[in-house]
Short mmCIF file of C-alpha atoms and ligand atoms in Angstrom, two decimals:
data_model
loop_
_atom_site.label_atom_id
_atom_site.label_comp_id
_atom_site.label_asym_id
_atom_site.label_seq_id
_atom_site.Cartn_x
_atom_site.Cartn_y
_atom_site.Cartn_z
CA MET A 1 100.78 111.85 67.55
CA PRO A 2 99.31 114.87 69.24
CA ALA A 3 98.61 114.60 73.11
CA ASP A 4 94.85 114.92 73.19
CA TYR A 5 94.27 112.46 70.14
CA GLU A 6 96.20 109.84 72.28
CA PHE A 7 93.86 110.68 75.29
CA ASP A 8 90.55 110.46 73.04
CA GLY A 9 91.99 107.09 71.66
CA TYR A 10 92.28 105.75 75.33
CA CYS A 11 88.85 107.34 76.60
CA ARG A 12 87.43 105.43 73.39
CA HIS A 13 89.29 102.24 74.64
CA TYR A 14 88.03 102.57 78.29
CA LEU A 15 84.52 102.83 77.27
CA GLU A 16 84.42 99.78 74.91
CA GLN A 17 85.89 98.25 77.94
CA TRP A 18 83.52 99.54 80.65
CA GLU A 19 80.66 96.64 79.85
CA GLN A 20 82.84 93.52 80.16
CA ARG A 21 84.89 95.49 83.21
CA ALA A 22 82.45 97.39 85.49
CA THR A 23 81.05 95.57 88.10
CA VAL A 24 78.03 97.66 88.41
CA ARG A 25 77.53 96.06 84.73
CA HIS A 26 78.57 91.79 85.13
CA MET A 27 79.08 90.99 88.69
CA PRO A 28 76.79 89.84 90.90
CA ARG A 29 77.49 91.57 94.71
CA THR A 30 78.62 89.98 97.89
CA ARG A 31 76.38 89.90 101.05
CA LEU A 32 77.44 90.47 104.76
CA SER A 33 75.51 87.53 106.25
CA ALA A 34 75.01 86.47 109.96
CA GLU A 35 77.46 83.98 109.67
CA GLY A 36 80.43 86.75 108.20
CA THR A 37 79.79 88.54 110.96
CA ARG A 38 81.38 85.95 113.45
CA GLY A 39 85.08 86.50 111.69
CA GLU A 40 87.28 89.22 112.12
CA LEU A 41 85.64 91.72 110.41
CA PHE A 42 88.41 94.51 109.45
CA PRO A 43 92.33 93.83 109.00
CA ALA A 44 93.16 94.06 112.66
CA THR A 45 97.39 95.43 111.87
CA LEU A 46 95.43 98.61 110.75
CA GLN A 47 94.00 98.68 114.43
CA PRO A 48 97.55 99.33 116.80
CA ILE A 49 95.24 99.32 119.82
CA LEU A 50 94.69 95.82 119.67
CA SER A 51 98.03 94.90 120.41
CA HIS A 52 97.97 97.01 123.68
CA ALA A 53 98.19 94.90 126.71
CA ASP A 54 94.81 96.54 128.40
CA VAL A 55 93.13 95.62 124.98
CA ILE A 56 94.27 92.36 124.99
CA ALA A 57 93.19 91.94 128.59
CA TRP A 58 89.52 92.43 127.97
CA GLY A 59 89.34 89.52 125.60
CA PRO A 60 87.72 88.52 122.05
CA ASP A 61 84.50 89.86 122.52
CA VAL A 62 86.03 93.81 122.92
CA ARG A 63 88.38 92.64 119.95
CA HIS A 64 85.42 91.95 117.90
CA ARG A 65 83.55 95.02 118.51
CA ILE A 66 86.49 96.92 117.78
CA LEU A 67 86.64 95.57 114.35
CA ALA A 68 83.03 95.92 113.55
CA ARG A 69 83.50 99.43 114.48
CA ALA A 70 85.94 100.00 112.29
CA THR A 71 84.87 97.78 109.45
CA ALA A 72 81.68 100.10 110.05
CA THR A 73 83.21 103.67 110.04
CA PHE A 74 85.37 102.42 107.21
CA MET A 75 82.27 101.73 105.52
CA LEU A 76 80.27 105.34 106.14
CA HIS A 77 83.01 107.22 104.86
CA VAL A 78 83.17 104.90 101.47
CA ALA A 79 79.51 105.57 101.08
CA ILE A 80 79.53 109.55 101.93
CA LEU A 81 82.89 109.84 99.90
CA GLU A 82 81.79 108.03 96.69
CA VAL A 83 78.81 110.33 96.15
CA ASP A 84 79.26 113.44 98.16
CA LEU A 85 82.56 113.63 96.93
CA ILE A 86 83.63 111.85 93.80
CA THR A 87 80.03 111.11 91.82
CA ASP A 88 79.66 114.99 92.76
CA LEU A 89 83.02 116.31 90.97
CA CYS A 90 83.05 114.07 88.32
CA ILE A 91 79.29 115.56 87.82
CA LYS A 92 80.95 118.66 87.86
CA PHE A 93 83.76 118.00 85.47
CA VAL A 94 80.62 116.55 82.72
CA THR A 95 78.75 119.95 83.13
CA ALA A 96 81.31 122.90 83.72
CA ASP A 97 83.56 123.89 81.46
CA THR A 98 86.96 122.31 82.47
CA GLY A 99 88.75 125.53 81.20
CA VAL A 100 91.19 123.21 79.06
CA PRO A 101 89.89 121.19 75.80
CA MET A 102 88.46 117.61 76.71
CA PRO A 103 87.75 114.93 74.24
CA GLU A 104 83.75 113.95 74.83
CA ALA A 105 84.65 110.42 75.22
CA ALA A 106 86.50 111.75 78.77
CA LYS A 107 82.95 113.03 80.31
CA GLN A 108 81.77 109.53 79.12
CA VAL A 109 84.39 107.91 81.31
CA ALA A 110 83.50 110.15 83.96
CA LEU A 111 80.23 109.36 83.75
CA THR A 112 80.63 105.46 84.03
CA VAL A 113 83.26 106.74 86.82
CA ALA A 114 79.67 108.30 88.57
CA THR A 115 77.82 105.50 87.96
CA ASP A 116 80.43 102.97 88.79
CA GLU A 117 80.93 105.24 92.59
CA ALA A 118 77.30 105.36 92.71
CA TYR A 119 76.73 101.90 93.04
CA HIS A 120 80.37 101.74 95.71
CA ALA A 121 77.84 103.73 97.93
CA PHE A 122 75.19 101.47 97.14
CA VAL A 123 77.19 98.58 98.42
CA ALA A 124 78.83 100.44 101.18
CA ARG A 125 75.03 101.38 102.70
CA GLU A 126 73.64 97.72 101.52
CA PHE A 127 76.64 96.55 104.37
CA LEU A 128 75.90 98.89 106.80
CA GLY A 129 72.49 97.79 106.99
CA ASP A 130 73.63 94.15 107.09
CA LEU A 131 75.89 94.73 109.83
CA GLU A 132 73.56 96.49 112.06
CA ARG A 133 70.87 93.93 111.91
CA HIS A 134 73.16 91.29 112.30
CA THR A 135 75.20 92.08 115.10
CA GLY A 136 73.54 96.18 116.30
CA ILE A 137 76.92 97.60 115.47
CA VAL A 138 76.68 101.47 113.67
CA PRO A 139 79.58 103.56 112.44
CA ALA A 140 80.98 106.46 114.43
CA THR A 141 79.43 109.49 112.58
CA ASP A 142 81.17 112.57 113.37
CA ALA A 143 84.49 111.62 112.16
CA THR A 144 86.44 114.05 110.11
CA MET A 145 87.25 112.82 106.14
CA PRO A 146 90.54 114.70 105.13
CA ILE A 147 89.99 114.70 101.41
CA VAL A 148 86.57 116.61 102.29
CA ALA A 149 88.84 119.44 104.59
CA ALA A 150 91.49 119.19 101.82
CA LEU A 151 89.19 120.02 99.03
CA ALA A 152 87.49 122.96 100.61
CA GLU A 153 90.87 124.55 101.53
CA VAL A 154 92.30 124.78 97.91
CA ARG A 155 88.87 125.62 96.76
CA ARG A 156 88.84 128.93 98.66
CA ARG A 157 92.68 129.62 97.62
CA ALA A 158 92.15 128.55 94.10
CA PRO A 159 92.01 131.56 91.30
CA PRO A 160 88.45 131.82 90.08
CA ASP A 161 89.76 130.95 86.83
CA LEU A 162 91.20 127.70 87.87
CA LYS A 163 88.05 126.60 89.99
CA ALA A 164 87.24 123.86 87.31
CA ALA A 165 90.67 122.79 87.07
CA THR A 166 91.40 122.58 91.14
CA ASN A 167 88.06 120.39 91.31
CA THR A 168 89.27 117.82 88.75
CA MET A 169 92.52 117.85 90.44
CA VAL A 170 91.04 117.23 93.82
CA LEU A 171 89.30 114.32 91.97
CA CYS A 172 92.54 112.95 90.50
CA PHE A 173 94.10 112.75 94.01
CA ALA A 174 90.82 111.18 95.50
CA GLU A 175 90.74 108.83 92.86
CA ASN A 176 94.70 107.96 93.26
CA PHE A 177 94.65 107.24 97.20
CA VAL A 178 93.54 103.96 97.78
CA THR A 179 95.46 100.53 96.97
CA GLU A 180 95.08 96.95 97.80
CA GLU A 181 97.98 97.01 100.24
CA LEU A 182 95.83 99.65 102.50
CA PHE A 183 93.74 97.15 103.33
CA GLY A 184 95.92 93.99 103.32
CA LEU A 185 94.12 92.28 100.54
CA SER A 186 96.69 90.65 98.91
CA ARG A 187 98.34 89.47 102.08
CA GLU A 188 98.04 86.07 102.79
CA ASP A 189 99.26 86.48 106.78
CA ILE A 190 95.99 88.88 107.11
CA PRO A 191 92.63 86.93 107.59
CA GLN A 192 90.27 87.39 104.55
CA GLY A 193 86.95 87.65 105.31
CA PRO A 194 83.96 89.37 103.96
CA PHE A 195 84.87 92.61 103.94
CA HIS A 196 88.06 91.71 102.04
CA THR A 197 85.70 90.32 99.46
CA ILE A 198 83.95 93.46 99.17
CA MET A 199 86.73 95.49 98.96
CA ARG A 200 88.40 93.28 96.47
CA GLU A 201 85.32 93.60 94.50
CA HIS A 202 85.06 97.52 94.93
CA MET A 203 89.06 97.37 93.86
CA MET A 204 88.29 95.81 90.77
CA ASP A 205 86.90 99.48 89.68
CA GLU A 206 89.65 101.17 91.46
CA GLY A 207 92.71 99.78 89.86
CA ARG A 208 90.57 101.34 86.45
CA HIS A 209 89.94 104.44 87.56
CA GLN A 210 93.08 105.64 88.51
CA VAL A 211 94.66 105.02 85.74
CA PHE A 212 91.92 107.36 83.93
CA PHE A 213 92.40 109.81 86.32
CA GLN A 214 96.00 109.67 85.92
CA ARG A 215 95.61 110.43 82.12
CA LEU A 216 93.10 113.23 82.96
CA PHE A 217 95.18 115.06 85.49
CA ARG A 218 98.16 114.77 82.61
CA GLN A 219 95.19 116.30 80.01
CA ILE A 220 94.44 119.18 82.39
CA TRP A 221 98.04 120.14 83.25
CA THR A 222 99.26 120.18 79.94
CA GLY A 223 96.42 122.04 78.95
CA LEU A 224 96.79 125.13 81.17
CA ASP A 225 99.11 127.94 80.41
CA GLU A 226 102.38 128.89 82.25
CA GLU A 227 100.70 131.31 84.59
CA GLN A 228 97.90 128.89 85.25
CA ARG A 229 100.26 125.80 85.75
CA SER A 230 102.43 127.89 88.55
CA ALA A 231 99.44 128.68 89.62
CA LEU A 232 97.69 124.95 90.08
CA GLY A 233 101.21 124.00 91.53
CA ARG A 234 101.34 125.45 94.65
CA LEU A 235 98.32 124.07 95.43
CA VAL A 236 99.11 120.65 95.10
CA PRO A 237 101.27 120.60 98.55
CA VAL A 238 98.47 123.04 100.15
CA TYR A 239 96.37 119.57 98.99
CA LEU A 240 98.71 117.22 100.18
CA ASP A 241 99.43 119.03 103.68
CA SER A 242 95.84 119.30 104.19
CA PHE A 243 95.06 115.98 103.33
CA LEU A 244 97.46 114.76 105.54
CA THR A 245 96.77 117.26 108.68
CA ALA A 246 92.93 116.96 108.83
CA GLY A 247 92.27 113.56 109.96
CA SER A 248 92.92 111.89 113.18
CA TYR A 249 94.37 108.84 113.74
CA GLU A 250 94.26 108.93 116.94
CA ALA A 251 91.28 110.00 117.32
CA SER A 252 89.31 107.09 115.39
CA GLN A 253 91.44 104.69 117.75
CA ARG A 254 89.77 106.86 120.73
CA ASP A 255 86.49 105.99 119.20
CA LEU A 256 86.48 102.07 119.00
CA LEU A 257 87.95 102.25 122.30
CA GLU A 258 85.11 104.78 123.89
CA TYR A 259 82.51 102.43 121.49
CA ALA A 260 84.30 99.12 123.10
CA GLY A 261 83.42 100.51 126.36
CA PHE A 262 86.60 102.26 127.82
CA ASP A 263 86.66 105.20 130.19
CA PRO A 264 87.20 108.77 128.06
CA GLU A 265 90.33 108.87 129.57
CA VAL A 266 91.86 105.20 129.61
CA ALA A 267 90.65 105.46 125.81
CA ALA A 268 93.23 108.44 125.20
CA ARG A 269 95.84 107.02 127.15
CA ILE A 270 95.57 103.52 125.44
CA ALA A 271 95.20 105.24 121.71
CA ARG A 272 98.52 107.67 122.46
CA GLU A 273 100.72 104.28 123.42
CA SER A 274 99.63 102.30 120.73
CA LEU A 275 100.55 104.77 118.73
CA ALA A 276 103.76 105.50 119.97
CA ALA A 277 104.46 102.22 119.95
CA THR A 278 103.63 101.00 116.64
CA PHE A 279 105.00 104.12 115.22
CA GLY A 280 107.33 105.60 117.50
CA THR A 281 107.38 109.37 118.44
CA GLU A 282 109.17 110.96 115.68
CA LEU A 283 107.48 112.41 112.90
CA PRO A 284 108.59 110.81 109.33
CA ARG A 285 109.14 112.18 106.31
CA LYS A 286 105.86 113.29 104.11
CA SER A 287 108.00 111.74 101.07
CA SER A 288 108.27 108.27 103.08
CA LEU A 289 104.47 108.08 104.18
CA GLN A 290 103.35 104.63 102.79
CA PHE A 291 99.59 105.37 102.82
CA MET A 292 100.22 108.36 100.68
CA ARG A 293 102.57 106.67 98.23
CA ASN A 294 99.12 106.02 95.76
CA ALA A 295 98.92 109.94 95.68
CA LEU A 296 103.02 110.98 95.24
CA HIS A 297 102.62 108.24 92.57
CA LEU A 298 100.24 110.44 90.86
CA VAL A 299 102.34 113.50 91.38
CA GLU A 300 105.19 111.47 88.88
CA VAL A 301 103.57 110.08 86.29
CA SER A 302 101.23 113.47 85.61
CA GLY A 303 104.19 115.46 84.60
CA ILE A 304 103.85 117.95 87.34
CA LEU A 305 107.47 117.65 88.50
CA GLU A 306 108.85 118.78 84.65
CA HIS A 307 107.59 122.05 86.02
CA GLU A 308 110.29 123.95 87.85
CA PRO A 309 108.42 126.06 90.08
CA THR A 310 105.88 122.87 91.15
CA ARG A 311 108.58 121.11 91.64
CA ARG A 312 110.25 123.22 94.00
CA ALA A 313 106.93 123.64 95.72
CA LEU A 314 106.81 119.98 96.53
CA VAL A 315 110.54 120.13 97.28
CA GLU A 316 110.61 122.85 99.75
CA SER A 317 107.47 121.24 101.35
CA GLY A 318 108.96 118.08 101.92
CA TRP A 319 106.44 115.66 99.37
CA VAL A 320 109.20 115.09 97.15
CA ASP A 321 113.09 114.38 97.61
CA ALA A 322 115.20 116.83 96.20
FE1 FE2 B 401 84.91 103.67 94.53
FE1 FE2 B 402 87.15 104.95 91.89
#
């Protein structure tokens, strides 16, 4: 059976199931109530500053404020990325020439993804409104979103005939980033609250998206000629490197501390000490980074490592072990 026929069949099946599986089509959403804002609003394990003695000394209200600010900033990023980046790239995929043969059913699936993501942005914005109404807490609005910087970097370097494929590649990586582990959704030792409920509803859609975009990346890759594969393959480590270096975990930790009332200088010291205590000062191997696990899974299942020049570029840049 030819690969594109298989992909077409997969997409048709996806469309048949969308009605039953998409949260926007069959499930009432969870709202954040005033009562819900009283507990832990974000997984505390993701905020190393909370274990710092100076922060513990400031008491439970500061801890609550830090977690509420973290949840607000996270939801703002969801609200922005889902529409500005994912929905936009899905629509570009549908309307622009992808440069490789693409079944109509794949474009229809991309439109269902755009629909799911616009709905996720809606839920995130509603959450932000509820949070501000109940607590007065607002998100940080000036943080860099690594994927936006990474997209800009690979777009700048992409040859003209690969612009569409490059956009779709970034879309495939963007949709293969989040995992349930990232938010402690499946861990029993992390207190579960409204954030987890809302994220779990969101992740019901993301698991389905991930598989589609793994297959889509494989489809695009298979449709490229040798020269195009080499050019797109060179952009994969560029994308991963830009993603890794664009965001600053330390800056986000500093923001939380300043929002909770610490002086900027004290905030900077606590953030630095907390990250060193949690992660050490040695840089880990890129191929072992836990939060990049899903992106590296995409590299494996998309088939691009079977292309020797691409495999070499990923090994030389440290993303794949030799
Ligand atoms: Fe989403
Ligand atoms: Fe998604």
